[in-house]
Amino acid sequence: MRKKVTLKQLAQELGLSISTISKSLKNDPEISQATIDRVKKLAKEHNYKPNALAVSLKSSKTRSIGVVIPDILNNFFAKILLGIEMEASKNNYKIITVITNESYEKEVDYLDMLSYNGVDGFILAISQETQSKGLVEHFNEILKDDIPIVMLDRVSDEVYCDKVVVDDNQAAKSAVEVLVKQGCKKIGVVSGIHKLSVGKARLQGVKEAFEIEGRELHYLKLRQNSDFLVEISNFLKEHQFDGIIGLDEPSAVSAINAANMLGLNVPNEVSVIGFSNGLLAKHSYPGLTTVSQHAKRMGKTATKILIDKLELRADRYLPDTKYITTSIVKRGSTK
Amino acid sequence: MRKKVTLKQLAQELGLSISTISKSLKNDPEISQATIDRVKKLAKEHNYKPNALAVSLKSSKTRSIGVVIPDILNNFFAKILLGIEMEASKNNYKIITVITNESYEKEVDYLDMLSYNGVDGFILAISQETQSKGLVEHFNEILKDDIPIVMLDRVSDEVYCDKVVVDDNQAAKSAVEVLVKQGCKKIGVVSGIHKLSVGKARLQGVKEAFEIEGRELHYLKLRQNSDFLVEISNFLKEHQFDGIIGLDEPSAVSAINAANMLGLNVPNEVSVIGFSNGLLAKHSYPGLTTVSQHAKRMGKTATKILIDKLELRADRYLPDTKYITTSIVKRGSTK
DNA sequence: GTGAAAGCGCTAACAC
DNA sequence: GTGTTAGCGCTTTCAC
């Protein structure tokens, strides 16, 4: 660590006591203005900064937030992290980032490690494995110790904490609407995230929208290691869709590519809409019309909520779930 | 922070002194085995974990690494971060991540903040602004305070520290070779990263390879906010290339898309090769043949080097620059 | 074999 | 107004 000037040294140089220095730097009215000025001048000269470790040990506050991300290669989570980092640093908080790689075990270990390493609170998105197993005890342990958690995107009803989520059901309905409005007769649904809560919510939204219109659901689950392009092109050939909804970004982009491969014009013969406004959506050809979830804003919002709680500005309020509204970003994959 | 069992409490329960407890947990030979066993048993029962803050204050070591990333939405850096996180957590280090968003000012602020907040060392990639201004004083300040730095990918010759880089010059030459081998007669070069050290090194590599073969260089700089698709398709139409090298992932993928847009078959009429094996390369149509830089491995390597230094395993060694070898990932954009 | 005491750098209650 | 002291939880030297 950086060798620092301490209160002790300042005290010695000025022939004052440590506590006088400490108080002066805090503008304590007990101290004379003259002394305060002298102390501050010297402190500035020496570029004095309090030792964060000592302050933390004393106060049991570290001004650091544990951020638990399932998959940083996912652009959505990268954006969320960016939002978190921006808001945290604005408020002078550090973030300690861990990546669970969708593993339950790592999630448990990391939560334990960070909670014992003194983060003031957590912002987290539940890992895929944890979600499919439905385990939540490790979260509740943390909450029991009075360490606040804000859950992001992938949440659990069985944990009583603040949450920031997308209204995926609603978002899915608006995606259906886009395709319906341009006159699609037969719409196929593809998903690479059928195991995730968000994947289920989106599918549910599509189903509900389809039921109202009396449409039949054609649904293709893409397994992790399968060849999306092949699977989707078979699906397309079999059903002759004129519209495809991809419940995640990779599957939607793969749908565009599959159509290209089959020589089908997008959007004239097949329209495609997806979720997440990431790199893939921007760089597909044609560009993907997509439901933007405003990931950066989600990260910022979660951070704001957590910091409010930490600084006791919101202590008395009950846990709340904040819905981030989505918006449609139009690109070339729809008319 | 989590309310923890302390040595004091264990001492009280067992009627021993704090120092005896502390020594017992460290298997100090001064302590009788019987006592050690009793202490350890109780510690386990109470799930005792030492207070990291107190240990750090005492030892001036925090077991944390400051990670400074210019742009987390760039898949390359996300992969690097993943590698860093994996290696750090394996060695029981935490990482504190900050994102400079390519800004010099943020970089300076963050370095200062983290160095005063007690990170043991830094892993960083220089921001674009810092690189184009050529400023390095803030790095040297840190080094002067004996805080080690490992620079990743975007490095500076004027800073005397360990570095992990790709041999971009060599990588560019092998990219050229791929196109030459498949018989491309006229190759165009496009770049969205002409301001970065890596962009320059790649361009230099291409130039050198072209000179040897007596080829003429056709080079298109893409500005940040320009429409890549339009620019590249004009470039293609004007010069009738049968091969394109994109010096970064987005520009290479845009080249594929531009060719598609012009109705040119990739790879039969135009072959395309790029750099970075990220999401875009995988999900373009056809898939992008690319120079993989093994970003994850770069992150791991940098972390290993730093931790070795921190644990004094390598103290006497001089700063070293490690070159990570690249490899070509073949996909559909070349024959 | 065990314990007392000092000290890491800071804060805050309490003297003087 | 300024200083003394205790204490956050730990490690480590030195007594006993």
XYZ file of C-alpha atoms (C1' of nucleotides) in Angstrom:
702
model
C 0.000 0.000 0.000
C 0.992 3.591 -0.514
C 3.103 5.001 2.275
C 1.066 7.769 3.669
C 1.283 10.793 5.847
C -0.572 10.079 9.066
C -2.246 12.260 11.621
C 0.600 11.440 13.922
C 3.169 12.975 11.622
C 1.128 16.102 11.084
C 0.706 16.351 14.846
C 4.421 16.123 15.433
C 5.256 18.714 12.830
C 2.845 21.199 14.297
C 3.460 20.330 17.922
C -0.212 19.479 18.397
C -1.980 16.334 19.473
C -3.413 13.790 17.116
C -6.962 14.487 18.131
C -6.573 18.194 17.488
C -5.449 17.396 14.002
C -8.305 15.005 13.482
C -10.833 17.526 14.709
C -9.340 20.357 12.691
C -9.671 18.415 9.519
C -13.316 17.902 10.339
C -13.865 21.590 11.068
C -14.832 20.820 14.623
C -16.110 24.107 16.176
C -14.154 23.251 19.319
C -10.966 24.116 17.476
C -9.865 27.701 16.787
C -9.999 28.858 13.261
C -6.305 29.694 13.331
C -5.380 26.124 14.211
C -7.754 24.709 11.669
C -6.127 26.798 8.998
C -2.625 25.786 9.989
C -3.546 22.121 10.065
C -5.330 22.195 6.757
C -2.489 23.995 5.118
C 0.027 21.416 6.245
C -2.287 18.573 5.364
C -2.629 19.897 1.863
C 1.095 20.353 1.525
C 1.674 16.771 2.530
C -1.229 15.589 0.466
C -2.700 13.964 3.509
C -5.425 11.370 2.935
C -6.943 9.421 5.767
C -6.089 5.752 5.816
C -9.220 4.113 4.523
C -8.460 0.882 6.312
C -8.239 2.510 9.701
C -11.408 4.470 9.114
C -13.162 1.304 8.067
C -11.944 -0.672 11.037
C -13.227 2.028 13.293
C -16.527 2.621 11.596
C -17.291 -0.847 10.282
C -18.057 0.772 6.978
C -15.866 0.228 3.982
C -17.661 2.240 1.332
C -17.436 -0.746 -0.906
C -20.153 -2.668 -2.693
C -19.938 -6.317 -3.634
C -21.095 -6.805 -7.207
C -21.942 -10.350 -8.193
C -22.282 -10.910 -11.926
C -23.084 -14.272 -13.532
C -21.413 -13.645 -16.882
C -19.364 -10.636 -17.828
C -19.114 -11.648 -21.474
C -22.808 -11.054 -21.741
C -23.111 -7.509 -22.991
C -26.204 -6.951 -20.908
C -24.318 -7.586 -17.683
C -21.322 -5.615 -18.893
C -23.644 -2.656 -19.368
C -25.137 -3.191 -15.952
C -21.654 -3.246 -14.463
C -20.851 -0.014 -16.241
C -23.931 1.610 -14.756
C -23.076 0.351 -11.300
C -19.510 1.535 -11.534
C -20.542 4.988 -12.717
C -23.039 5.534 -9.944
C -20.812 4.029 -7.268
C -17.790 6.117 -8.111
C -19.953 9.214 -8.264
C -20.855 8.536 -4.661
C -17.354 7.650 -3.670
C -17.988 3.960 -3.316
C -15.718 1.269 -4.651
C -17.066 -1.854 -6.229
C -15.605 -5.277 -5.702
C -16.606 -7.358 -8.660
C -16.873 -11.113 -8.733
C -18.051 -13.309 -11.559
C -19.905 -16.493 -10.724
C -19.811 -17.930 -14.204
C -23.390 -19.066 -13.564
C -22.256 -21.419 -10.786
C -24.156 -21.824 -7.526
C -21.101 -22.909 -5.605
C -19.035 -19.922 -6.662
C -21.934 -17.665 -5.801
C -22.103 -19.035 -2.277
C -18.346 -18.819 -1.796
C -18.136 -15.293 -3.083
C -21.021 -14.026 -1.006
C -19.415 -15.501 2.052
C -15.994 -14.166 1.206
C -17.213 -10.670 0.471
C -19.474 -10.486 3.470
C -16.526 -11.326 5.678
C -14.325 -8.949 3.831
C -16.475 -6.084 4.725
C -18.554 -4.945 1.815
C -21.316 -2.658 2.980
C -23.875 -4.184 0.676
C -24.464 -6.277 -2.406
C -25.771 -5.816 -5.894
C -26.291 -9.142 -7.577
C -27.881 -11.084 -10.372
C -28.600 -14.692 -9.478
C -26.643 -17.334 -11.324
C -28.342 -19.691 -13.714
C -27.583 -22.752 -11.623
C -28.912 -21.135 -8.476
C -32.074 -20.173 -10.280
C -32.705 -23.565 -11.734
C -32.101 -25.201 -8.354
C -34.206 -22.611 -6.588
C -31.742 -22.094 -3.750
C -31.933 -18.880 -1.773
C -30.665 -19.631 1.727
C -27.299 -17.994 1.129
C -28.992 -14.715 0.309
C -31.146 -14.813 3.376
C -28.093 -15.483 5.555
C -26.555 -12.264 4.341
C -29.731 -10.305 4.942
C -29.966 -11.744 8.441
C -26.617 -10.123 9.157
C -28.077 -6.797 8.114
C -26.115 -6.508 4.918
C -28.471 -5.088 2.320
C -28.873 -6.714 -1.069
C -30.284 -5.286 -4.258
C -31.129 -7.918 -6.836
C -30.887 -7.124 -10.496
C -32.745 -8.679 -13.387
C -32.500 -12.255 -12.205
C -34.342 -12.199 -8.920
C -36.096 -14.508 -6.495
C -39.485 -14.082 -4.890
C -38.256 -15.924 -1.841
C -35.753 -13.283 -0.898
C -37.087 -10.209 0.800
C -34.916 -7.424 -0.564
C -34.919 -4.571 -3.025
C -35.079 -5.539 -6.673
C -34.617 -3.870 -10.007
C -36.165 -5.734 -12.897
C -37.473 -5.375 -16.362
C -41.130 -6.034 -16.886
C -40.286 -8.870 -19.220
C -43.827 -10.029 -19.600
C -44.897 -6.624 -20.815
C -41.794 -6.255 -22.949
C -42.550 -9.535 -24.680
C -46.054 -8.363 -25.425
C -44.788 -5.225 -27.066
C -42.375 -7.293 -29.135
C -45.264 -9.406 -30.373
C -47.173 -6.254 -31.141
C -44.402 -4.961 -33.387
C -44.551 -8.068 -35.542
C -48.316 -8.216 -35.557
C -48.533 -4.602 -36.647
C -46.433 -5.225 -39.694
C -48.741 -7.986 -40.652
C -46.863 -11.146 -39.736
C -49.137 -14.139 -40.125
C -47.050 -16.862 -38.576
C -44.570 -16.051 -35.829
C -41.965 -18.419 -34.414
C -40.309 -18.026 -31.027
C -36.709 -19.045 -30.348
C -34.885 -18.931 -27.033
C -31.483 -19.763 -25.681
C -32.433 -18.780 -22.141
C -35.393 -21.036 -21.343
C -33.913 -21.867 -17.946
C -33.712 -18.305 -16.695
C -36.456 -16.423 -14.915
C -36.277 -13.729 -17.563
C -36.595 -16.306 -20.329
C -39.688 -17.734 -18.707
C -41.250 -14.332 -18.156
C -40.717 -13.371 -21.784
C -42.132 -16.618 -23.024
C -45.116 -16.140 -20.780
C -45.662 -12.663 -22.186
C -45.546 -14.001 -25.723
C -47.996 -16.762 -24.837
C -50.448 -14.347 -23.330
C -50.256 -12.061 -26.329
C -50.713 -15.025 -28.663
C -53.721 -16.321 -26.758
C -55.523 -13.025 -27.044
C -55.035 -13.111 -30.773
C -55.741 -16.793 -31.065
C -52.295 -17.537 -32.466
C -50.613 -20.867 -32.162
C -47.283 -20.957 -30.322
C -44.299 -22.414 -32.162
C -41.406 -22.506 -29.779
C -37.803 -23.609 -30.286
C -35.507 -24.161 -27.311
C -31.877 -23.820 -28.242
C -29.518 -25.872 -26.144
C -26.213 -24.310 -25.042
C -23.928 -26.167 -27.370
C -26.140 -26.749 -30.322
C -25.617 -25.029 -33.642
C -28.108 -22.185 -33.492
C -27.893 -21.539 -37.203
C -28.790 -25.097 -38.154
C -31.528 -25.471 -35.594
C -33.192 -22.227 -36.492
C -32.983 -22.754 -40.230
C -34.668 -26.140 -39.839
C -37.314 -24.494 -37.712
C -37.809 -21.820 -40.374
C -38.027 -24.301 -43.223
C -40.463 -26.503 -41.420
C -42.908 -23.790 -40.458
C -42.437 -21.072 -43.085
C -42.595 -18.254 -40.586
C -42.824 -14.657 -41.678
C -41.819 -13.420 -38.231
C -39.406 -14.544 -35.539
C -39.085 -13.433 -31.952
C -35.734 -14.223 -30.357
C -35.981 -14.108 -26.582
C -32.317 -13.254 -26.249
C -29.853 -11.403 -28.406
C -27.801 -14.318 -29.739
C -30.820 -16.333 -30.777
C -32.447 -13.356 -32.479
C -29.293 -12.558 -34.403
C -28.957 -16.216 -35.308
C -32.468 -16.065 -36.681
C -31.443 -13.235 -38.997
C -28.402 -15.180 -40.070
C -30.416 -18.346 -40.619
C -32.830 -16.449 -42.835
C -29.901 -15.024 -44.796
C -28.527 -18.515 -45.146
C -31.819 -19.757 -46.560
C -31.902 -16.834 -48.948
C -34.899 -15.300 -47.249
C -34.938 -11.532 -47.252
C -35.032 -9.878 -43.872
C -37.272 -8.028 -43.226
C -39.388 -8.508 -46.373
C -39.887 -12.243 -46.149
C -39.106 -12.703 -42.480
C -39.148 -10.014 -39.808
C -37.069 -10.539 -36.690
C -37.230 -8.896 -33.298
C -35.107 -9.635 -30.256
C -34.205 -8.590 -26.735
C -31.200 -6.639 -25.470
C -29.680 -3.752 -27.307
C -26.082 -4.880 -27.321
C -23.237 -5.161 -29.750
C -24.805 -8.018 -31.636
C -27.986 -6.140 -32.349
C -26.031 -3.204 -33.704
C -23.677 -5.242 -35.824
C -25.936 -7.817 -37.403
C -27.041 -7.422 -40.998
C -29.601 -6.118 -41.200
C -29.479 -4.537 -37.755
C -31.714 -6.163 -35.173
C -34.884 -4.446 -34.041
C -34.871 -5.125 -30.353
C -36.369 -4.510 -26.948
C -33.854 -2.382 -25.085
C -33.779 -2.977 -21.378
C -31.647 0.013 -20.543
C -29.112 -2.078 -18.723
C -26.907 0.831 -17.759
C -29.843 2.558 -16.177
C -30.718 -0.625 -14.314
C -27.222 -0.717 -12.860
C -27.388 2.916 -11.853
C -30.795 2.524 -10.299
C -29.788 -0.493 -8.262
C -26.732 1.329 -7.003
C -28.717 4.379 -6.032
C -31.162 2.243 -4.078
C -28.371 0.446 -2.269
C -26.467 3.581 -1.366
C -29.640 5.265 -0.151
C -30.159 2.326 2.136
C -26.561 2.304 3.323
C -26.612 5.961 4.157
C -29.803 5.380 6.068
C -31.753 7.697 3.857
C -34.209 4.915 3.316
C -33.827 2.700 6.343
C -37.424 2.652 7.363
C -38.805 1.822 3.953
C -39.774 -1.682 3.050
C -38.043 -3.560 0.263
C -39.322 -2.456 -3.054
C -39.251 -3.772 -6.600
C -38.490 -1.244 -9.271
C -39.570 -1.913 -12.836
C -37.423 -0.425 -15.546
C -39.411 0.370 -18.629
C -38.253 -1.034 -21.918
C -38.281 0.567 -25.299
C -38.166 -0.719 -28.826
C -35.099 0.134 -30.874
C -36.034 -0.063 -34.556
C -33.464 -1.363 -37.005
C -33.490 -3.107 -40.348
C -34.731 -6.529 -39.255
C -38.318 -5.294 -39.213
C -40.200 -3.194 -41.696
C -20.339 -5.266 7.712
C -21.046 -8.718 8.964
C -20.986 -9.017 12.736
C -18.242 -11.419 13.454
C -16.840 -13.586 16.158
C -13.567 -12.052 17.300
C -10.512 -13.473 18.941
C -11.594 -11.702 22.079
C -14.834 -13.627 22.293
C -13.149 -16.932 21.696
C -10.621 -16.036 24.389
C -13.339 -15.275 26.887
C -15.219 -18.461 26.210
C -12.137 -20.571 26.702
C -10.646 -18.550 29.522
C -7.520 -17.958 27.520
C -5.811 -14.811 26.331
C -6.263 -13.285 22.946
C -2.698 -13.927 21.938
C -2.969 -17.607 22.790
C -5.968 -17.863 20.526
C -4.222 -16.037 17.746
C -1.194 -18.276 18.012
C -3.242 -21.438 18.237
C -5.013 -20.647 15.006
C -1.635 -20.254 13.403
C -0.350 -23.560 14.793
C 2.363 -21.777 16.695
C 4.655 -24.475 18.175
C 4.773 -22.509 21.417
C 1.224 -23.607 22.103
C 0.356 -27.089 23.334
C -1.448 -29.316 20.919
C -4.301 -29.747 23.377
C -4.945 -26.024 23.458
C -4.641 -25.725 19.731
C -7.263 -28.391 19.304
C -9.668 -26.780 21.749
C -9.270 -23.404 20.122
C -9.692 -24.677 16.616
C -12.755 -26.630 17.566
C -14.442 -23.610 19.059
C -13.362 -21.422 16.178
C -14.936 -23.802 13.745
C -18.127 -23.985 15.772
C -18.415 -20.249 15.750
C -17.358 -20.059 12.136
C -14.597 -17.686 13.087
C -13.030 -15.701 10.289
C -10.364 -13.102 10.943
C -11.423 -9.542 10.315
C -9.797 -8.713 7.011
C -9.751 -5.027 7.806
C -7.787 -5.478 11.001
C -5.350 -7.834 9.335
C -4.851 -5.372 6.532
C -4.349 -2.449 8.858
C -1.712 -4.419 10.681
C 0.038 -5.830 7.665
C -0.463 -3.031 5.159
C -1.567 -5.673 2.712
C -5.141 -5.848 1.541
C -5.020 -8.772 -0.848
C -6.793 -6.638 -3.356
C -5.832 -5.651 -6.866
C -6.925 -2.491 -8.602
C -8.108 -3.275 -12.107
C -8.369 -0.338 -14.477
C -10.287 -1.018 -17.651
C -10.930 1.560 -20.387
C -14.150 0.080 -21.753
C -16.043 -2.831 -20.323
C -18.460 -3.011 -23.248
C -15.554 -4.063 -25.392
C -15.664 -7.817 -25.386
C -11.891 -8.007 -25.424
C -11.622 -6.198 -22.114
C -14.528 -8.123 -20.679
C -12.626 -11.307 -21.422
C -9.503 -9.881 -19.883
C -11.470 -8.996 -16.791
C -12.806 -12.516 -16.635
C -9.286 -13.907 -16.778
C -8.105 -11.527 -14.083
C -11.002 -12.356 -11.845
C -10.495 -16.100 -12.239
C -6.821 -15.989 -11.415
C -7.237 -13.495 -8.588
C -9.959 -15.410 -6.824
C -7.966 -18.600 -7.198
C -5.231 -16.932 -5.216
C -7.583 -15.414 -2.746
C -7.254 -11.890 -3.984
C -10.137 -9.526 -4.539
C -10.278 -7.221 -7.487
C -11.527 -3.666 -7.334
C -12.644 -2.747 -10.794
C -12.845 0.737 -12.190
C -13.761 1.798 -15.686
C -12.118 4.867 -17.133
C -14.342 5.133 -20.161
C -11.196 6.050 -22.101
C -10.763 9.266 -20.124
C -7.388 10.467 -18.878
C -8.859 12.407 -16.010
C -10.829 9.474 -14.686
C -7.753 7.314 -14.973
C -5.723 9.710 -12.840
C -8.467 10.039 -10.263
C -9.014 6.325 -9.990
C -5.348 5.489 -9.685
C -5.028 7.996 -6.927
C -8.138 6.837 -5.147
C -7.219 3.182 -5.306
C -3.623 3.712 -4.298
C -4.834 5.514 -1.202
C -7.433 2.913 -0.585
C -4.864 0.260 -0.233
C -4.758 -1.935 -3.265
C -1.603 -4.007 -3.253
C -1.029 -3.569 -6.964
C -2.563 -2.606 -10.285
C -3.464 -4.277 -13.524
C -4.362 -1.726 -16.137
C -4.887 -0.945 -19.765
C -4.175 2.655 -20.658
C -7.099 4.758 -21.770
C -7.355 6.059 -25.293
C -7.075 9.680 -24.242
C -4.012 9.010 -22.132
C -2.400 7.208 -25.019
C -3.085 9.894 -27.559
C -1.791 12.562 -25.171
C 1.187 10.448 -24.231
C 0.894 11.123 -20.507
C 2.534 8.696 -18.092
C 3.451 10.651 -14.981
C 0.547 9.260 -12.969
C 1.794 5.724 -13.523
C 5.315 6.574 -12.486
C 4.013 8.207 -9.318
C 2.418 4.946 -8.317
C 5.542 2.961 -9.065
C 7.599 5.405 -7.028
C 5.468 4.440 -4.054
C 6.400 0.820 -4.609
C 2.989 -0.243 -5.800
C 3.551 -2.644 -8.672
C 1.737 -2.236 -11.967
C 1.190 -4.731 -14.727
C 0.118 -3.155 -17.993
C -2.114 -5.038 -20.359
C -2.444 -4.686 -24.107
C -2.332 -0.904 -24.202
C 1.060 -0.125 -22.766
C 3.640 2.660 -22.699
C 7.354 2.408 -23.300
C 7.915 5.235 -20.891
C 6.713 3.298 -17.903
C 9.107 0.822 -16.417
C 6.867 -2.021 -15.321
C 5.731 -5.500 -16.270
C 3.658 -5.749 -19.400
C 1.530 -8.332 -21.115
C 0.913 -7.657 -24.769
C -0.004 -9.257 -28.011
C 2.590 -9.188 -30.733
C 0.252 -7.203 -32.911
C 2.759 -6.615 -35.629
C 3.309 -10.326 -36.069
C -0.405 -11.034 -35.743
C -1.156 -8.573 -38.540
C 1.365 -10.296 -40.759
C -0.255 -13.644 -40.240
C -3.644 -12.107 -41.036
C -2.256 -10.824 -44.319
C -0.818 -14.254 -45.011
C -4.207 -15.892 -44.650
C -5.683 -13.677 -47.348
C -2.657 -13.946 -49.596
C -2.715 -17.725 -49.381
C -6.234 -17.881 -50.614
C -5.235 -15.833 -53.585
C -6.574 -12.379 -52.821
C -5.274 -9.928 -55.376
C -6.362 -6.661 -53.895
C -6.687 -6.257 -50.134
C -8.220 -3.306 -48.321
C -7.560 -2.400 -44.701
C -10.188 -0.851 -42.440
C -9.722 0.316 -38.873
C -11.797 1.871 -36.150
C -8.847 2.014 -33.748
C -6.241 4.071 -35.577
C -5.559 6.131 -32.451
C -4.622 3.204 -30.244
C -1.162 1.708 -29.892
C -2.553 -1.683 -30.913
C -4.185 -0.177 -33.990
C -0.904 1.369 -35.029
C 1.046 -1.821 -34.434
C -1.378 -3.839 -36.523
C -1.310 -1.336 -39.335
C 2.481 -1.374 -39.234
C 2.460 -5.168 -39.475
C 0.178 -5.045 -42.469
C 2.365 -2.416 -44.123
C 5.479 -4.476 -43.646
C 3.842 -7.572 -45.051
C 2.538 -5.586 -48.013
C 5.936 -4.099 -48.752
C 7.575 -7.462 -48.940
C 5.008 -8.530 -51.488
C 5.029 -5.230 -53.294
C 1.352 -4.605 -52.577
C -0.203 -1.208 -52.438
C -1.830 -0.173 -49.161
C -5.463 0.920 -49.270
C -6.433 2.098 -45.841
C -9.753 3.348 -44.487
C -9.948 5.064 -41.110
C -13.401 4.833 -39.586
C -14.320 7.671 -37.309
C -16.154 6.933 -34.059
C -19.552 8.140 -35.064
C -19.535 7.518 -38.760
C -21.715 4.893 -40.384
C -19.302 2.002 -40.821
C -21.554 0.229 -43.277
C -21.777 3.184 -45.633
C -18.106 4.068 -45.430
C -16.943 0.553 -46.029
C -19.328 -0.143 -48.877
C -18.105 3.002 -50.651
C -14.546 1.854 -50.059
C -15.404 -1.573 -51.490
C -17.173 -0.194 -54.527
C -14.372 2.207 -55.294
C -11.555 -0.302 -55.122
C -13.158 -3.638 -55.972
C -11.282 -5.517 -53.264
C -11.339 -9.281 -53.048
C -10.010 -9.227 -49.501
C -10.525 -7.035 -46.448
C -8.589 -6.889 -43.198
C -10.442 -5.268 -40.345
C -8.057 -4.186 -37.614
C -10.735 -4.497 -34.979
C -13.782 -6.664 -34.560
C -16.542 -4.139 -35.312
C -14.903 -2.898 -38.498
C -14.250 -6.426 -39.746
C -17.834 -7.461 -39.105
C -19.027 -4.283 -40.753
C -16.960 -5.234 -43.788
C -18.832 -8.532 -44.006
C -22.122 -6.727 -43.685
C -21.147 -4.145 -46.277
C -20.276 -6.905 -48.721
C -23.624 -8.565 -48.039
C -25.300 -5.259 -48.616
C -23.609 -4.874 -51.990
C -24.621 -8.396 -52.904
C -21.028 -9.616 -52.861
C -20.600 -13.168 -51.673
C -18.383 -13.640 -48.631
C -15.977 -15.438 -48.891
C -16.154 -16.196 -52.610
C -16.051 -12.673 -53.936
C -14.596 -10.957 -50.883
C -12.714 -12.631 -48.041
C -12.638 -10.923 -44.685
C -10.369 -11.382 -41.705
C -10.410 -9.488 -38.430
C -8.982 -9.222 -34.943
C -10.479 -10.340 -31.608
C -12.468 -13.493 -31.195
C -15.497 -12.071 -29.492
C -19.246 -12.282 -29.753
C -19.392 -10.379 -32.990
C -17.004 -12.712 -34.762
C -19.069 -15.706 -33.726
C -22.420 -14.234 -34.590
C -21.776 -12.544 -37.893
C -22.938 -14.178 -41.099
C -20.839 -15.753 -42.305
C -18.759 -16.128 -39.154
C -15.634 -13.990 -39.038
C -12.233 -15.571 -39.457
C -10.177 -13.736 -36.927
C -6.923 -13.389 -35.046
C -7.659 -14.509 -31.535
C -5.628 -12.724 -28.894
C -6.538 -15.059 -26.077
C -7.753 -12.217 -23.936
C -8.689 -14.424 -21.030
C -5.212 -15.862 -20.963
C -3.773 -12.361 -21.080
C -5.781 -11.442 -18.003
C -4.675 -14.560 -16.195
C -1.047 -14.061 -17.107
C -1.006 -10.464 -15.953
C -2.573 -11.472 -12.672
C -0.067 -14.237 -12.116
C 2.806 -11.872 -12.717
C 1.405 -9.317 -10.321
C 0.705 -11.785 -7.558
C 4.157 -13.312 -7.927
C 5.585 -9.888 -7.424
C 3.349 -9.127 -4.479
C 4.250 -12.315 -2.725
C 7.880 -11.458 -3.298
C 8.438 -14.507 -5.356
C 9.831 -12.314 -8.064
C 11.017 -9.234 -6.271
C 14.545 -9.211 -7.558
C 13.569 -9.682 -11.189
C 13.475 -6.785 -13.562
C 10.270 -5.741 -15.271
C 9.498 -7.966 -18.154
C 7.259 -7.828 -21.194
C 5.383 -10.971 -21.973
C 4.110 -11.592 -25.490
C 0.981 -13.638 -25.813
C 0.879 -15.571 -29.033
C -2.116 -15.188 -31.265
C -3.873 -17.803 -33.298
C -6.160 -17.744 -36.271
C -9.730 -18.872 -35.757
C -11.130 -19.974 -39.100
C -14.766 -19.290 -39.889
C -16.867 -18.712 -42.946
C -15.589 -15.286 -43.946
C -12.542 -16.826 -45.597
C -12.233 -19.798 -47.911
C 2.970 -23.085 27.391
C 0.535 -18.814 28.216
C -0.278 -13.885 28.751
C 0.628 -8.807 28.718
C 1.420 -5.001 26.039
C 2.380 -2.220 22.145
C 0.984 -0.655 17.851
C -1.290 -0.391 12.854
C -4.257 4.895 12.005
C -8.238 6.601 13.188
C -12.432 8.498 16.077
C -14.824 10.236 19.965
C -15.987 10.593 24.778
C -14.124 12.837 28.266
C -10.752 15.494 30.740
C -8.305 19.858 31.704
C -9.263 25.219 22.664
C -6.456 21.385 23.168
C -4.993 16.909 24.974
C -5.662 12.201 26.997
C -7.475 7.894 26.578
C -9.767 3.905 25.081
C -10.853 1.019 21.517
C -11.873 -1.035 16.515
C -9.421 -6.636 15.757
C -5.364 -8.251 14.893
C -0.114 -9.649 15.217
C 4.067 -10.061 17.480
C 7.691 -9.278 20.829
C 8.823 -10.074 25.171
C 7.790 -11.588 29.978
C 6.727 -15.024 33.126
